PDB file of C-alpha atoms in Angstrom:
ATOM      1  CA  MET A  29      31.735   9.934  27.486  1.00  0.00           C
ATOM      2  CA  GLY A  30      29.450  11.940  24.868  1.00  0.00           C
ATOM      3  CA  THR A  31      27.496  10.327  22.283  1.00  0.00           C
ATOM      4  CA  GLN A  32      28.551  11.311  18.686  1.00  0.00           C
ATOM      5  CA  LEU A  33      26.638  10.832  15.606  1.00  0.00           C
ATOM      6  CA  THR A  34      28.125   9.107  12.543  1.00  0.00           C
ATOM      7  CA  ASN A  35      28.147  10.966   9.236  1.00  0.00           C
ATOM      8  CA  ASN A  36      25.327   8.442   8.042  1.00  0.00           C
ATOM      9  CA  GLN A  37      23.169   9.477  11.128  1.00  0.00           C
ATOM     10  CA  ILE A  38      23.620  13.140  10.681  1.00  0.00           C
ATOM     11  CA  LEU A  39      22.738  12.784   6.881  1.00  0.00           C
ATOM     12  CA  LEU A  40      19.545  10.610   7.752  1.00  0.00           C
ATOM     13  CA  LYS A  41      18.594  13.005  10.558  1.00  0.00           C
ATOM     14  CA  GLU A  42      18.895  15.776   8.063  1.00  0.00           C
ATOM     15  CA  CYS A  43      17.033  13.909   5.327  1.00  0.00           C
ATOM     16  CA  ILE A  44      14.093  13.211   7.443  1.00  0.00           C
ATOM     17  CA  SER A  45      13.820  16.648   8.989  1.00  0.00           C
ATOM     18  CA  GLN A  46      13.722  18.035   5.440  1.00  0.00           C
ATOM     19  CA  GLU A  47      11.168  15.649   4.192  1.00  0.00           C
ATOM     20  CA  PHE A  48       9.104  16.433   7.433  1.00  0.00           C
ATOM     21  CA  ASN A  49       9.141  20.286   6.664  1.00  0.00           C
ATOM     22  CA  GLU A  50       7.958  19.254   3.246  1.00  0.00           C
ATOM     23  CA  SER A  51       5.190  17.220   4.452  1.00  0.00           C
ATOM     24  CA  ASN A  52       1.625  18.085   5.703  1.00  0.00           C
ATOM     25  CA  GLY A  53      -0.276  16.370   8.409  1.00  0.00           C
ATOM     26  CA  TYR A  54       2.296  15.417  10.974  1.00  0.00           C
ATOM     27  CA  LYS A  55       2.146  17.030  14.269  1.00  0.00           C
ATOM     28  CA  ASP A  56       5.747  16.784  15.099  1.00  0.00           C
ATOM     29  CA  LEU A  57       9.181  15.074  13.839  1.00  0.00           C
ATOM     30  CA  ASN A  58       8.667  12.079  15.939  1.00  0.00           C
ATOM     31  CA  ASN A  59       5.208  11.480  14.309  1.00  0.00           C
ATOM     32  CA  TYR A  60       6.762  11.934  10.907  1.00  0.00           C
ATOM     33  CA  PHE A  61       9.534   9.413  11.791  1.00  0.00           C
ATOM     34  CA  GLU A  62       7.195   6.695  12.544  1.00  0.00           C
ATOM     35  CA  HIS A  63       5.494   7.212   9.147  1.00  0.00           C
ATOM     36  CA  PHE A  64       9.065   7.344   7.402  1.00  0.00           C
ATOM     37  CA  ALA A  65      10.202   4.291   9.133  1.00  0.00           C
ATOM     38  CA  ALA A  66       6.958   2.355   8.316  1.00  0.00           C
ATOM     39  CA  SER A  67       7.147   3.595   4.554  1.00  0.00           C
ATOM     40  CA  GLN A  68      10.980   2.230   4.443  1.00  0.00           C
ATOM     41  CA  VAL A  69      10.019  -1.166   6.006  1.00  0.00           C
ATOM     42  CA  LEU A  70       7.054  -1.809   3.821  1.00  0.00           C
ATOM     43  CA  LYS A  71       8.297   0.001   0.514  1.00  0.00           C
ATOM     44  CA  ASP A  72       8.259  -3.272  -1.460  1.00  0.00           C
ATOM     45  CA  PHE A  73       4.107  -3.391  -0.990  1.00  0.00           C
ATOM     46  CA  ASN A  74       3.557  -0.049  -2.578  1.00  0.00           C
ATOM     47  CA  LEU A  75       1.447   1.127  -0.007  1.00  0.00           C
ATOM     48  CA  SER A  76      -0.161   4.806  -0.135  1.00  0.00           C
ATOM     49  CA  ASP A  77       0.686   7.341   2.717  1.00  0.00           C
ATOM     50  CA  GLU A  78      -2.872   6.736   4.130  1.00  0.00           C
ATOM     51  CA  GLU A  79      -2.442   3.096   4.209  1.00  0.00           C
ATOM     52  CA  ILE A  80       0.890   3.543   6.107  1.00  0.00           C
ATOM     53  CA  ASP A  81      -0.579   6.037   8.481  1.00  0.00           C
ATOM     54  CA  ASN A  82      -3.670   3.976   9.220  1.00  0.00           C
ATOM     55  CA  GLY A  83      -1.457   1.378  10.501  1.00  0.00           C
ATOM     56  CA  ASN A  84      -0.040   3.734  13.215  1.00  0.00           C
ATOM     57  CA  THR A  85      -1.193   2.550  16.662  1.00  0.00           C
ATOM     58  CA  GLY A  86       0.142   5.951  18.240  1.00  0.00           C
ATOM     59  CA  GLY A  87      -0.144   6.811  21.754  1.00  0.00           C
ATOM     60  CA  GLY A  88       1.326   5.080  24.935  1.00  0.00           C
ATOM     61  CA  ASN A  89       0.356   1.817  26.459  1.00  0.00           C
ATOM     62  CA  ASP A  90       1.007  -0.044  23.490  1.00  0.00           C
ATOM     63  CA  GLY A  91       3.987  -2.156  24.548  1.00  0.00           C
ATOM     64  CA  GLY A  92       6.364  -0.138  21.992  1.00  0.00           C
ATOM     65  CA  CYS A  93       4.529  -1.370  19.008  1.00  0.00           C
ATOM     66  CA  ASP A  94       4.088   2.042  16.842  1.00  0.00           C
ATOM     67  CA  ASN A  95       2.636   0.428  13.670  1.00  0.00           C
ATOM     68  CA  LEU A  96       0.692  -2.860  12.769  1.00  0.00           C
ATOM     69  CA  TYR A  97      -0.295  -4.238   9.551  1.00  0.00           C
ATOM     70  CA  VAL A  98      -1.852  -7.411   8.347  1.00  0.00           C
ATOM     71  CA  PHE A  99      -1.027  -9.046   5.029  1.00  0.00           C
ATOM     72  CA  LEU A 100      -2.580 -11.901   3.297  1.00  0.00           C
ATOM     73  CA  ASN A 101      -1.252 -13.249   0.292  1.00  0.00           C
ATOM     74  CA  SER A 102       1.008  -9.913   0.181  1.00  0.00           C
ATOM     75  CA  GLU A 103      -2.016  -7.845   0.121  1.00  0.00           C
ATOM     76  CA  LEU A 104      -2.749  -5.402   3.028  1.00  0.00           C
ATOM     77  CA  VAL A 105      -5.928  -6.472   4.989  1.00  0.00           C
ATOM     78  CA  THR A 106      -8.191  -3.635   5.662  1.00  0.00           C
ATOM     79  CA  ILE A 107     -11.448  -2.638   7.249  1.00  0.00           C
ATOM     80  CA  ASP A 108     -13.087  -2.751   3.746  1.00  0.00           C
TER      81      ASP A 108
END
């Protein structure tokens, strides 16, 4: 049994691919997808691209956690 993509999956994959091609600073499509997914989950917080990327845990040995953010009273907690 082969795996077939639904029309929605095909459209989403193409949309992400186009945005990746128009973006700067992402080494590959997988790296950009992590940014894209986090930006969609956090869109109500109006974070900048830099704030989203700063939450990227990156690499391996992270237990499958790709991004981490801490909020206090709906405000992103940063080093500053």
